Amino acid sequence: MIQPFTPEPIRYVAEDGTPVQPLPARYTPELLRELHRLMLQAREFDRKLITLLRQGRTTFYAQSSGMEATQVGLARSIRVGHDWVWPYYRDHTLGLAMGVPMFELISQCLGTNSDTCRGRQMPHHFAAQAQNFVSISSSIASQVPPAAGNAMAQKYLGVDEITVCTFGDGATSEGDWHAGLNMAGAAQAPALFVCENNQWAISTSIREQTASETIHIKAKAYGMPGYYVDGNDIVAVMEVMTAVAEGVRAGQGPALVECLTYRVGSHSNADADAEKHYRTREEVEEWLGRDPITRVEKLLEKLGHPVSAEERAELIARTHREVDEQVLRAEATGQPDWRIIFEDVYADVPDHLRQQEAFLRAEQGGGRA
Amino acid sequence: MTATQDRQEKSAVSGKRTINLIQAVTEAIAEEMERDSRVVLFGEDVGARGGVFMATAGLQERFGKQRVFDTPLSEASIVGAAVGMAVRGLRPIAEIQFADYMGPGFDQIISQAAKIRYRSAGQFTAPMVIRTPSGGGVKGGHHHSQSPESYYTHTPGLKVVMPSTPYDAKGLLKAALRGEDPVIYFEPKRLYRAAKGEVPDHDYVVKLGEAAVRREGTDLSLIGYGGVMPDLEKAADALGAEGVSVEVIDLRSLVPWDRDRVLSSVQKTGRAVLVSEAPRISNFMGEVAYVIQEQAFDFLTAPVGQVAGFDTPYPYVQDKVYLPGPNRIVAACVQALNY
């Protein structure tokens, strides 16, 4: 039984890899290695995408390095393609772990013809229908009331799906966040709200963000349980998320989980020199010491199933190769042509858009056949 | 037996009935809920109370609390929840108690409802209707009288309609609910009970994007929508008494709007006066005026006239003076006729 409103984050594994409470039986070395692989892959995906950014092949990227346990743990706690997810813009690791093909993620970041969103959004704003991974919006917390509505629809339809809604700590200051949680609480809708508290909203610290001691205690105001989890401990994240998700699925009403984690990189390429301006190297170093990937490596070592240096290097090399291959494959599809401007505004193209389309056709000389 | 059922029984004989605009709204909702179990209705006080204007009276009793329910007092929640429900496959009708209160839901309308189809290339869509009473003439002060339609006509991805007759109110709402796009459906509150008219007993829709010619004429095209339409009729009557033949057009839909109908009328009459009660700067009718001068300049014998609200917040005490009544409309027409 997982307890809500604990004063300290729930954790299973200490920074040095020592279990602080008995590991549930499902955490076999095989599972732990698989989780490790997913997290390392996401970390290297970040590294490669930053390179693409520096090469000018994409224009925006928001790293999730340091937050892998939160996102992978969440992904592994829900029924992918059955449950619905309203994510925020730092959730590519969540997407990858949910099985969104790397090719799709890269295509979206590059705005190529293979982008399922047809180059309509800035990079790093995915949507994946097969996984019920709903289109990401940049406006902060605007996904929260729709997630409440999505969950209300699930309740109305009588299906055993749940809705997962993620956000950063900054989002909890927005009116939409409070409106959405209040609505879900009042409707007793099957919604799982997940705060990926990485402690910085661009350059605003959590202490400047709110006078509230933690985020999860705000759940009390909306009549739902709030859980506090060490977001860098993948076992803790999976244990809490799985239990809470199943409670939500069983009709116990919505819940809020706060995963305490840290974004070790910058907010985006827009503030690549974060440490110069708004946080200290010491703080970053401290959190690097709590790194979710090395924590699992240390745990596996203690369990007698260490990840060898060769294995690790091979996994990294494989991820780099895969990213390189998918980038070339995506780039080979070219860019969507000008017609994408007018399609999908409405279900059908209305006359006034047809006229504007005709104008652009004349200017651009035909477009695709 | 509910009042609606009673009317329906009587209609079996006559084939059509006379009802008012708010009854038309109620009937449209009830019939669509009957037709499609995906249609749900919610907002502040829409349930047991039946809405502050009683537009949803009796619907909770008839369809149950699962489908007709009161929400927290939060426009962001109401609109946002509608988006999420629509994405998950329902056909939500969200009532916002007054159009003036849509501010807290504005981000949900423009960032989520209007954009989700485009940004996901149709992987996720939000077919939904936001119904809201709008416009002045009911002594409501500025938070119960504004005409904010131009905020929404300016946002691609939204459809915007405003009926002025019971027939249109019913047919447009049904069409909106059967469509695949988010629709902002403004209800001119001063016509709720003032506008009476016939509706057929059989099922029908009024396609979005088609204007209605309320009367044909040859000297001037008088074009409006929503709450001002009775004033256009009065102005046309007054001018008709002086021997001026006025064509009266009700746009009904603002996005999309019926350019062809407007342009063919202006090509015939050579003069246009556009009327709306919203403030003048960035008024939607400015777009209509632009298209007329762009597409029918050679046919014009006078500059396009515009009668609008003033660029002030809506006043409580001088409510009737603020609104563009028949006298102001006649004056604008005379100016165009004497140009």
XYZ file of C-alpha atoms in Angstrom:
708
model
C 0.000 0.000 0.000
C 1.574 3.257 -1.128
C 1.026 6.139 1.262
C 0.014 9.596 0.029
C 1.297 12.847 1.480
C 4.586 11.521 2.816
C 6.899 14.253 4.106
C 9.863 12.785 2.226
C 9.926 11.411 -1.329
C 9.187 7.690 -1.527
C 12.295 5.817 -2.547
C 13.451 2.237 -2.963
C 17.063 2.669 -3.988
C 19.608 5.065 -2.483
C 22.079 7.084 -4.582
C 24.776 4.468 -4.039
C 22.530 1.705 -5.375
C 21.604 0.258 -2.005
C 17.950 -0.748 -1.653
C 16.443 1.188 1.249
C 13.427 -1.095 1.340
C 12.881 -4.571 -0.102
C 12.648 -4.550 -3.889
C 9.390 -6.069 -5.158
C 9.926 -9.387 -6.905
C 9.275 -8.029 -10.385
C 12.557 -6.085 -10.360
C 14.575 -8.910 -11.790
C 17.995 -8.150 -13.229
C 16.403 -8.540 -16.679
C 13.814 -5.853 -16.008
C 16.343 -3.549 -14.405
C 18.653 -3.946 -17.390
C 15.791 -3.198 -19.746
C 14.933 -0.039 -17.817
C 18.595 0.898 -17.802
C 18.741 0.409 -21.560
C 15.686 2.647 -22.122
C 17.103 5.398 -19.912
C 20.540 5.280 -21.470
C 19.028 5.323 -24.939
C 17.026 8.442 -24.024
C 20.138 10.107 -22.587
C 22.078 9.460 -25.770
C 19.128 10.572 -27.873
C 19.425 13.918 -26.073
C 23.114 14.078 -26.777
C 22.655 13.382 -30.476
C 19.776 15.821 -30.870
C 21.845 18.588 -29.292
C 24.452 17.827 -31.935
C 21.821 18.135 -34.654
C 20.841 21.453 -33.172
C 24.415 22.674 -33.277
C 24.625 21.523 -36.876
C 21.601 23.648 -37.705
C 19.534 20.645 -38.776
C 16.864 21.470 -36.210
C 16.070 24.692 -34.380
C 14.843 23.786 -30.917
C 15.355 21.026 -28.434
C 14.394 20.539 -24.780
C 16.565 17.932 -23.083
C 15.226 15.494 -20.541
C 18.639 14.346 -19.321
C 18.419 13.697 -15.614
C 14.689 13.036 -15.775
C 14.796 9.624 -17.436
C 13.617 7.610 -14.450
C 10.489 9.734 -14.096
C 9.508 9.429 -17.749
C 10.538 5.825 -18.360
C 8.986 4.767 -15.056
C 5.730 6.443 -15.972
C 5.692 4.913 -19.440
C 6.163 1.451 -17.959
C 3.297 1.935 -15.496
C 0.445 2.525 -17.920
C -1.256 0.564 -20.680
C 0.261 2.026 -23.817
C -2.231 2.600 -26.628
C -5.082 1.953 -24.225
C -4.630 4.758 -21.730
C -4.407 8.342 -22.978
C -1.550 10.743 -22.369
C -1.614 14.556 -22.473
C 2.100 15.292 -22.233
C 4.145 18.465 -21.971
C 7.013 19.552 -24.159
C 9.871 17.777 -22.328
C 8.395 14.314 -22.713
C 10.246 12.709 -25.625
C 11.737 10.165 -23.243
C 8.205 9.282 -22.179
C 7.299 8.953 -25.867
C 10.306 6.773 -26.663
C 9.596 4.516 -23.707
C 5.956 4.260 -24.791
C 7.118 2.957 -28.131
C 6.749 6.032 -30.312
C 9.209 5.176 -33.100
C 12.445 7.129 -32.964
C 11.930 7.839 -36.653
C 8.697 9.698 -35.854
C 10.293 11.733 -33.084
C 13.226 12.694 -35.270
C 10.993 13.459 -38.235
C 9.008 15.850 -36.063
C 12.153 17.523 -34.779
C 13.403 17.978 -38.332
C 10.016 18.961 -39.803
C 10.369 16.525 -42.673
C 7.730 14.965 -44.889
C 7.798 11.967 -42.595
C 6.624 14.087 -39.648
C 3.166 12.754 -38.783
C 2.301 16.332 -37.771
C 3.402 17.620 -41.191
C 5.815 20.254 -39.957
C 3.119 22.326 -38.306
C 4.735 22.717 -34.910
C 8.130 23.771 -33.698
C 10.516 20.894 -32.991
C 9.963 18.677 -29.997
C 6.149 18.947 -30.010
C 5.112 15.427 -30.904
C 1.793 13.680 -31.376
C 1.414 9.933 -31.806
C -2.014 8.541 -32.486
C -1.095 4.869 -32.086
C 0.062 5.493 -28.529
C -2.794 7.939 -27.677
C 0.019 10.414 -27.085
C -1.883 13.645 -27.656
C -0.384 16.607 -29.476
C 1.820 18.770 -27.275
C 1.033 22.458 -26.853
C 3.637 25.055 -25.911
C 1.283 27.166 -23.812
C 1.997 26.001 -20.306
C -0.622 23.880 -18.497
C -3.136 24.270 -21.314
C -3.205 20.458 -21.605
C -4.496 20.055 -18.042
C -8.215 20.938 -18.465
C -8.446 18.868 -21.675
C -6.887 15.941 -19.830
C -9.616 16.291 -17.209
C -12.179 16.251 -20.024
C -10.534 13.242 -21.645
C -10.856 11.405 -18.346
C -14.466 12.539 -17.943
C -15.224 11.115 -21.387
C -13.634 7.804 -20.367
C -15.854 7.697 -17.318
C -18.913 8.538 -19.421
C -18.039 5.839 -21.962
C -17.494 3.305 -19.206
C -14.102 2.187 -20.465
C -11.296 1.066 -18.164
C -8.800 3.534 -19.586
C -7.137 6.273 -17.594
C -5.799 9.660 -18.666
C -2.261 10.644 -17.769
C -1.363 14.322 -17.783
C 2.198 15.500 -17.274
C 3.637 18.951 -16.595
C 6.624 20.641 -15.057
C 6.740 22.497 -11.777
C 6.159 25.867 -13.470
C 2.816 24.691 -14.835
C 1.433 24.412 -11.319
C 1.312 28.219 -11.125
C -1.005 28.518 -14.114
C -4.749 28.994 -13.738
C -5.379 26.134 -16.162
C -3.575 23.744 -13.826
C -5.817 24.555 -10.892
C -8.910 24.574 -13.109
C -8.048 21.168 -14.541
C -7.321 19.477 -11.218
C -10.417 20.983 -9.655
C -12.559 19.782 -12.548
C -11.137 16.262 -12.463
C -11.620 16.129 -8.701
C -15.199 17.369 -8.855
C -16.002 14.877 -11.615
C -14.079 12.025 -9.952
C -12.588 11.367 -13.371
C -9.905 8.711 -13.945
C -7.011 11.145 -14.336
C -3.435 10.663 -13.186
C -1.638 13.992 -12.924
C 2.136 13.778 -12.912
C 4.357 16.691 -11.960
C 7.863 16.246 -13.307
C 9.325 18.625 -10.771
C 12.735 19.371 -12.256
C 12.956 22.429 -10.034
C 13.474 25.075 -12.672
C 10.970 26.757 -14.996
C 13.548 28.123 -17.419
C 15.381 30.307 -14.893
C 12.764 30.494 -12.142
C 13.436 28.147 -9.255
C 10.763 26.166 -7.485
C 11.293 28.380 -4.440
C 10.415 31.440 -6.484
C 7.595 29.539 -8.168
C 5.529 28.821 -5.083
C 5.523 29.276 -1.326
C 4.064 25.783 -1.080
C 6.554 23.405 0.494
C 5.902 20.761 -2.163
C 3.657 20.345 -5.190
C 1.962 17.115 -4.196
C 0.341 18.629 -1.091
C -1.747 20.836 -3.392
C -3.686 17.668 -4.259
C -5.423 17.950 -0.904
C -7.181 21.108 -2.067
C -8.720 19.225 -4.979
C -9.902 16.236 -3.000
C -7.388 13.771 -4.369
C -4.381 11.945 -2.942
C -0.946 13.428 -3.568
C 2.143 11.240 -3.750
C 5.741 12.339 -3.365
C 8.324 10.255 -5.174
C 12.055 10.307 -5.733
C 11.859 10.879 -9.479
C 15.425 9.687 -9.999
C 14.684 6.271 -8.519
C 13.039 4.293 -11.282
C 11.881 1.561 -8.929
C 10.092 4.113 -6.763
C 8.538 5.822 -9.771
C 7.290 2.527 -11.215
C 5.988 1.232 -7.916
C 4.074 4.396 -7.074
C 2.834 5.062 -10.608
C 1.642 1.500 -11.135
C -0.231 1.406 -7.856
C -1.726 4.862 -8.293
C -2.663 4.232 -11.930
C -4.478 1.044 -11.022
C -6.333 2.849 -8.234
C -7.405 5.518 -10.693
C -8.424 2.793 -13.135
C -10.454 1.075 -10.434
C -12.618 4.161 -10.006
C -10.959 5.725 -6.979
C -10.878 9.137 -8.639
C -7.941 11.245 -9.794
C -4.520 11.453 -8.177
C -1.459 13.675 -8.303
C 2.080 12.332 -8.235
C 5.046 14.647 -7.788
C 8.326 13.238 -9.029
C 11.221 15.138 -7.550
C 13.909 15.190 -10.198
C 16.333 17.558 -11.879
C 16.994 18.830 -15.363
C 20.763 18.661 -15.585
C 20.894 20.440 -18.930
C 19.562 23.815 -19.885
C 15.859 24.526 -20.434
C 16.466 24.496 -24.170
C 18.991 25.784 -26.640
C 17.650 29.233 -25.751
C 19.534 29.196 -22.438
C 22.445 26.881 -23.102
C 24.576 28.657 -20.500
C 22.186 28.077 -17.586
C 24.909 27.829 -15.000
C 26.281 31.226 -15.865
C 22.977 32.921 -15.208
C 20.673 31.226 -12.792
C 22.129 28.235 -11.036
C 25.376 27.067 -9.628
C 27.751 24.388 -10.815
C 27.637 22.984 -7.273
C 23.912 22.434 -7.505
C 24.247 20.629 -10.818
C 27.108 18.503 -9.456
C 25.032 17.572 -6.458
C 22.226 16.328 -8.672
C 24.592 14.530 -11.000
C 25.429 12.499 -7.914
C 21.799 11.381 -7.812
C 21.733 10.435 -11.479
C 19.001 7.890 -12.283
C 21.076 5.911 -14.757
C 24.131 5.439 -12.586
C 21.835 4.582 -9.690
C 20.467 1.593 -11.589
C 23.973 0.622 -12.646
C 25.063 0.615 -9.014
C 22.009 -1.373 -8.018
C 22.681 -3.973 -10.713
C 26.270 -4.186 -9.535
C 25.132 -4.835 -5.978
C 22.728 -7.486 -7.238
C 25.609 -9.216 -8.994
C 24.533 -8.353 -12.519
C 26.724 -5.387 -13.450
C 26.463 -3.637 -16.800
C 29.946 -3.998 -18.238
C 31.789 -1.042 -19.735
C 31.714 -2.816 -23.097
C 27.955 -3.349 -22.912
C 27.422 0.265 -22.018
C 29.677 1.490 -24.801
C 27.965 -0.781 -27.296
C 24.522 0.463 -26.227
C 25.641 4.054 -26.611
C 27.191 3.382 -29.993
C 24.065 1.573 -31.143
C 21.850 4.480 -30.131
C 24.098 6.937 -31.928
C 24.015 4.784 -35.056
C 20.267 4.490 -34.862
C 19.794 8.240 -34.504
C 22.150 8.865 -37.419
C 20.275 6.368 -39.585
C 16.871 7.769 -38.713
C 18.025 11.326 -39.322
C 19.226 10.421 -42.811
C 16.047 8.481 -43.466
C 13.881 11.382 -42.312
C 15.861 13.990 -44.218
C 15.559 11.896 -47.368
C 11.795 12.371 -47.293
C 12.230 16.086 -47.901
C 10.164 18.933 -46.525
C 6.384 19.140 -46.684
C 5.387 21.536 -49.439
C 3.406 24.758 -49.102
C 0.040 23.047 -49.236
C 0.349 21.913 -45.624
C -0.411 25.500 -44.673
C -4.065 25.161 -45.663
C -4.914 21.583 -44.806
C -6.178 20.430 -41.393
C -7.288 23.917 -40.368
C -10.837 22.589 -40.665
C -12.193 19.158 -41.541
C -12.658 20.462 -45.097
C -10.913 23.392 -46.731
C -13.416 26.289 -46.745
C -13.722 28.699 -49.670
C -11.745 31.532 -48.151
C -8.809 29.211 -47.591
C -9.173 27.801 -51.105
C -8.797 31.323 -52.454
C -5.684 31.897 -50.371
C -4.370 28.515 -51.470
C -4.902 29.535 -55.107
C -2.938 32.721 -54.509
C -0.036 30.783 -53.032
C -0.174 28.193 -55.808
C 0.280 30.959 -58.355
C 3.145 32.413 -56.351
C 4.863 29.084 -55.673
C 4.296 27.566 -59.084
C 2.208 24.505 -58.538
C 3.461 22.585 -55.513
C 3.116 18.863 -55.463
C 0.827 17.127 -57.908
C -45.270 15.478 -20.830
C -42.722 18.189 -21.383
C -43.532 21.386 -23.210
C -41.367 20.236 -26.097
C -43.191 16.936 -26.417
C -46.484 18.781 -26.261
C -45.451 21.055 -29.082
C -44.200 18.116 -31.097
C -47.550 16.364 -30.822
C -49.420 19.416 -32.006
C -47.002 19.813 -34.844
C -47.808 16.383 -36.228
C -50.920 17.984 -37.597
C -49.622 21.343 -38.732
C -46.132 20.382 -39.988
C -44.597 23.497 -38.452
C -44.782 25.474 -35.237
C -44.040 28.967 -34.053
C -41.477 29.079 -31.287
C -38.990 31.605 -29.949
C -35.246 31.566 -30.304
C -34.452 30.073 -26.928
C -36.950 27.271 -27.482
C -35.217 26.597 -30.766
C -31.914 26.219 -28.948
C -33.451 23.840 -26.418
C -35.091 21.775 -29.130
C -31.912 21.531 -31.153
C -29.978 20.258 -28.143
C -32.698 17.803 -27.135
C -33.074 16.372 -30.602
C -29.336 15.993 -31.094
C -28.992 14.315 -27.699
C -31.770 11.975 -28.691
C -30.047 11.220 -31.972
C -26.497 10.780 -30.748
C -25.479 9.411 -27.357
C -22.084 11.073 -27.762
C -23.661 14.494 -27.237
C -23.219 15.745 -23.681
C -24.090 19.159 -22.277
C -22.468 20.975 -19.389
C -21.645 24.348 -17.923
C -22.519 26.495 -14.963
C -26.097 25.975 -13.765
C -27.246 24.141 -16.891
C -28.579 21.143 -14.949
C -31.405 21.460 -12.423
C -31.566 25.238 -12.930
C -31.752 24.924 -16.711
C -29.282 27.740 -17.328
C -29.657 31.362 -16.308
C -31.791 31.944 -19.405
C -33.488 28.539 -19.164
C -32.031 27.411 -22.488
C -31.406 23.952 -21.048
C -34.545 23.671 -18.941
C -35.766 20.106 -18.542
C -32.795 18.518 -20.271
C -31.175 17.067 -17.167
C -34.489 15.565 -16.151
C -34.856 14.052 -19.588
C -31.321 12.855 -20.273
C -29.899 12.325 -16.796
C -26.997 13.741 -14.861
C -24.454 11.773 -16.843
C -25.248 13.752 -19.965
C -26.413 17.110 -18.617
C -24.432 18.396 -15.681
C -23.272 21.409 -13.752
C -19.558 22.088 -13.631
C -17.275 24.028 -11.333
C -17.434 27.773 -11.923
C -14.497 27.816 -14.305
C -14.585 28.679 -17.988
C -11.083 27.260 -18.480
C -12.348 23.955 -17.099
C -15.525 23.988 -19.132
C -13.887 24.750 -22.452
C -10.809 22.655 -21.747
C -12.842 19.672 -20.647
C -14.886 19.965 -23.825
C -11.665 19.748 -25.837
C -10.580 16.610 -24.010
C -13.992 15.005 -24.334
C -14.118 15.761 -28.033
C -10.642 14.328 -28.543
C -11.784 11.168 -26.771
C -14.827 10.819 -29.016
C -17.740 12.672 -27.455
C -19.680 15.602 -28.929
C -19.632 18.115 -26.099
C -21.797 21.213 -25.875
C -20.164 23.599 -23.443
C -22.317 26.455 -22.230
C -20.547 29.602 -21.136
C -23.010 31.592 -19.095
C -22.207 34.897 -20.782
C -19.867 35.546 -23.697
C -18.296 38.215 -21.517
C -17.014 35.458 -19.231
C -15.101 33.554 -21.852
C -11.841 35.258 -20.895
C -10.621 32.507 -18.541
C -11.395 29.960 -21.271
C -9.768 31.972 -24.041
C -6.456 30.082 -23.973
C -8.332 26.797 -24.151
C -10.258 28.041 -27.178
C -7.355 29.471 -29.128
C -4.499 27.196 -28.016
C -6.304 23.870 -27.781
C -9.708 23.753 -29.510
C -8.658 25.776 -32.551
C -5.226 24.213 -33.028
C -5.311 20.549 -32.195
C -6.386 19.333 -35.638
C -3.771 21.426 -37.407
C -0.861 20.745 -35.124
C -1.469 16.998 -35.056
C -2.334 16.821 -38.773
C -5.731 15.391 -37.951
C -4.471 12.683 -35.574
C -6.500 14.399 -32.845
C -9.520 16.641 -33.417
C -11.962 18.573 -31.256
C -15.454 18.674 -32.753
C -17.372 20.611 -30.117
C -19.751 23.507 -29.667
C -19.374 26.373 -27.234
C -22.755 28.043 -26.780
C -22.903 31.434 -25.177
C -25.355 34.334 -24.896
C -23.879 37.537 -26.260
C -24.744 41.122 -27.143
C -26.508 43.946 -25.392
C -29.949 45.375 -24.936
C -30.786 43.698 -21.638
C -29.427 46.302 -19.211
C -26.542 44.087 -18.272
C -23.600 46.473 -18.043
C -20.357 45.632 -19.727
C -19.934 42.136 -18.289
C -23.280 40.954 -19.607
C -23.596 42.816 -22.896
C -20.472 42.588 -24.996
C -20.127 41.252 -28.522
C -16.745 39.504 -28.562
C -17.175 37.577 -31.820
C -14.253 39.265 -33.545
C -11.776 37.735 -31.082
C -12.856 34.362 -32.365
C -13.292 35.133 -36.062
C -9.623 36.107 -35.944
C -8.560 32.608 -34.907
C -8.175 30.041 -37.701
C -9.559 26.646 -36.794
C -12.743 27.993 -35.210
C -16.108 28.382 -36.854
C -18.247 31.233 -35.602
C -22.020 31.563 -35.984
C -24.759 33.825 -34.662
C -28.399 33.212 -35.539
C -31.197 35.754 -35.371
C -34.274 33.580 -35.980
C -35.593 30.432 -34.316
C -35.331 28.549 -37.624
C -31.649 29.407 -37.965
C -30.914 28.947 -34.286
C -32.114 25.379 -34.453
C -30.702 24.500 -37.838
C -27.300 26.068 -37.240
C -26.884 24.429 -33.838
C -27.717 21.030 -35.269
C -25.286 21.544 -38.122
C -22.604 22.686 -35.683
C -23.081 19.547 -33.587
C -22.869 17.276 -36.602
C -19.736 18.957 -37.937
C -16.129 18.007 -37.322
C -14.830 21.384 -36.155
C -15.036 23.473 -32.991
C -17.832 26.030 -33.297
C -18.407 29.146 -31.232
C -22.161 29.582 -31.230
C -23.230 33.038 -30.077
C -26.828 33.463 -29.021
C -28.127 37.059 -29.204
C -29.669 37.161 -25.775
C -32.008 40.068 -26.429
C -33.695 37.955 -29.118
C -34.096 34.867 -26.926
C -37.778 35.560 -26.405
C -38.267 38.491 -28.764
C -37.511 36.544 -31.935
C -40.379 34.239 -32.829
C -40.760 32.245 -35.972
C -41.743 29.017 -37.579
C -39.707 25.853 -37.497
C -40.617 22.691 -39.350
C -41.396 19.549 -37.424
C -39.043 17.462 -39.458
C -35.334 17.278 -38.878
C -33.325 19.908 -40.754
C -30.004 21.708 -40.598
C -28.828 25.126 -41.750
C -25.425 24.775 -43.336
C -22.720 26.931 -41.782
C -21.398 29.568 -44.145
C -24.583 30.489 -45.984
C -26.182 33.903 -45.546
C -29.957 34.424 -45.703
C -31.624 37.122 -47.784
C -34.331 38.425 -45.467
C -35.830 40.669 -48.119
C -34.864 41.462 -51.667
C -34.200 44.974 -52.885
C -32.413 46.938 -55.582
C -31.116 50.199 -54.087
C -28.961 49.204 -51.140
C -27.691 46.104 -49.364
C -28.140 46.202 -45.605
C -26.038 43.481 -44.009
C -25.935 42.343 -40.396
C -26.155 39.362 -38.057
C -27.439 38.441 -34.622
C -29.163 40.877 -32.296
C -29.259 43.808 -34.714
C -31.354 42.034 -37.363
C -34.756 43.301 -36.164
C -33.327 46.826 -36.351
C -32.242 46.211 -39.929
C -35.796 45.175 -40.747
C -37.183 48.300 -39.106
C -34.730 50.488 -40.993
C -35.655 48.753 -44.240
C -39.332 49.344 -43.497
C -38.720 53.042 -42.866
C -36.683 53.410 -46.029
C -39.261 51.400 -47.963
C -41.914 53.884 -46.881
C -39.788 56.534 -48.603
C -39.607 54.473 -51.760
C -36.130 52.990 -51.215
C -35.773 49.316 -52.083
C -33.490 47.713 -49.484
C -32.059 44.205 -49.629
C -31.564 42.803 -46.130
C -28.968 40.073 -45.594
C -28.367 38.101 -42.423
C -24.866 36.638 -42.446
C -25.738 33.928 -39.877
C -22.182 32.534 -40.041
C -19.113 34.730 -39.682
C -16.553 31.978 -40.215
C -16.999 30.851 -42.859
C -19.030 33.726 -44.273
C -20.977 33.912 -47.489
C -18.926 36.146 -49.762
C -20.834 35.133 -52.855
C -24.212 36.157 -51.452
C -22.881 39.478 -50.187
C -20.989 40.287 -53.363
C -23.844 39.412 -55.709
C -26.148 41.616 -53.653
C -23.753 44.563 -53.694
C -23.162 44.098 -57.426
C -26.913 44.450 -57.849
C -27.522 47.396 -55.514
C -24.228 49.288 -55.711
C -24.434 50.271 -52.054
C -23.741 48.454 -48.829
C -24.257 49.340 -45.192
C -22.855 46.911 -42.650
C -24.273 46.696 -39.168
C -23.059 45.076 -35.984
C -23.149 46.098 -32.362
C -19.556 45.188 -31.558
C -17.037 48.032 -31.131
C -15.878 49.405 -34.438
C -12.111 48.903 -34.343
C -11.280 45.433 -35.716
C -14.996 44.721 -36.013
C -15.650 41.644 -38.170
C -17.642 43.840 -40.559
C -14.371 45.581 -41.430
C -13.408 42.343 -43.184
C -16.709 42.294 -45.060
C -16.159 45.908 -46.114
C -12.661 45.088 -47.309
C -13.846 42.189 -49.441
C -16.616 44.306 -50.948
C -14.192 47.035 -52.011
C -11.689 44.458 -53.243
C -14.140 42.332 -55.235
C -16.950 44.737 -56.145
C -15.287 48.152 -56.278
C -16.474 48.849 -59.814
C -20.071 48.273 -58.799
C -20.060 50.669 -55.873
C -21.778 54.005 -56.210
C -20.986 55.018 -52.634
C -18.437 54.124 -49.968
C -19.367 51.097 -47.884
C -21.149 52.319 -44.772
C -20.634 50.848 -41.340
C -22.763 51.126 -38.234
C -21.148 49.655 -35.149
C -20.891 49.976 -31.418
C -18.579 52.603 -29.991
C -14.978 51.892 -29.020
C -15.788 52.029 -25.363
C -16.671 49.427 -22.785
C -20.388 48.689 -22.938
C -22.328 51.119 -20.694
C -25.060 50.140 -18.298
C -27.236 53.250 -18.183
C -27.045 54.367 -21.830
C -27.521 50.828 -23.099
C -30.044 51.716 -25.813
C -28.060 54.740 -26.979
C -24.946 52.640 -27.369
C -26.629 50.102 -29.631
C -26.991 50.904 -33.322
C -30.774 51.221 -33.525
C -32.938 51.776 -36.616
C -32.378 55.559 -36.706
C -28.620 55.248 -36.891
C -28.953 52.541 -39.525
C -31.335 54.678 -41.600
C -28.943 57.628 -41.334
C -26.057 55.528 -42.653
C -28.242 54.308 -45.519
C -29.324 57.843 -46.396
C -25.702 58.921 -46.449
C -24.913 56.120 -48.907
C -27.958 56.875 -51.029
C -27.103 60.603 -51.220
C -23.391 60.140 -51.870
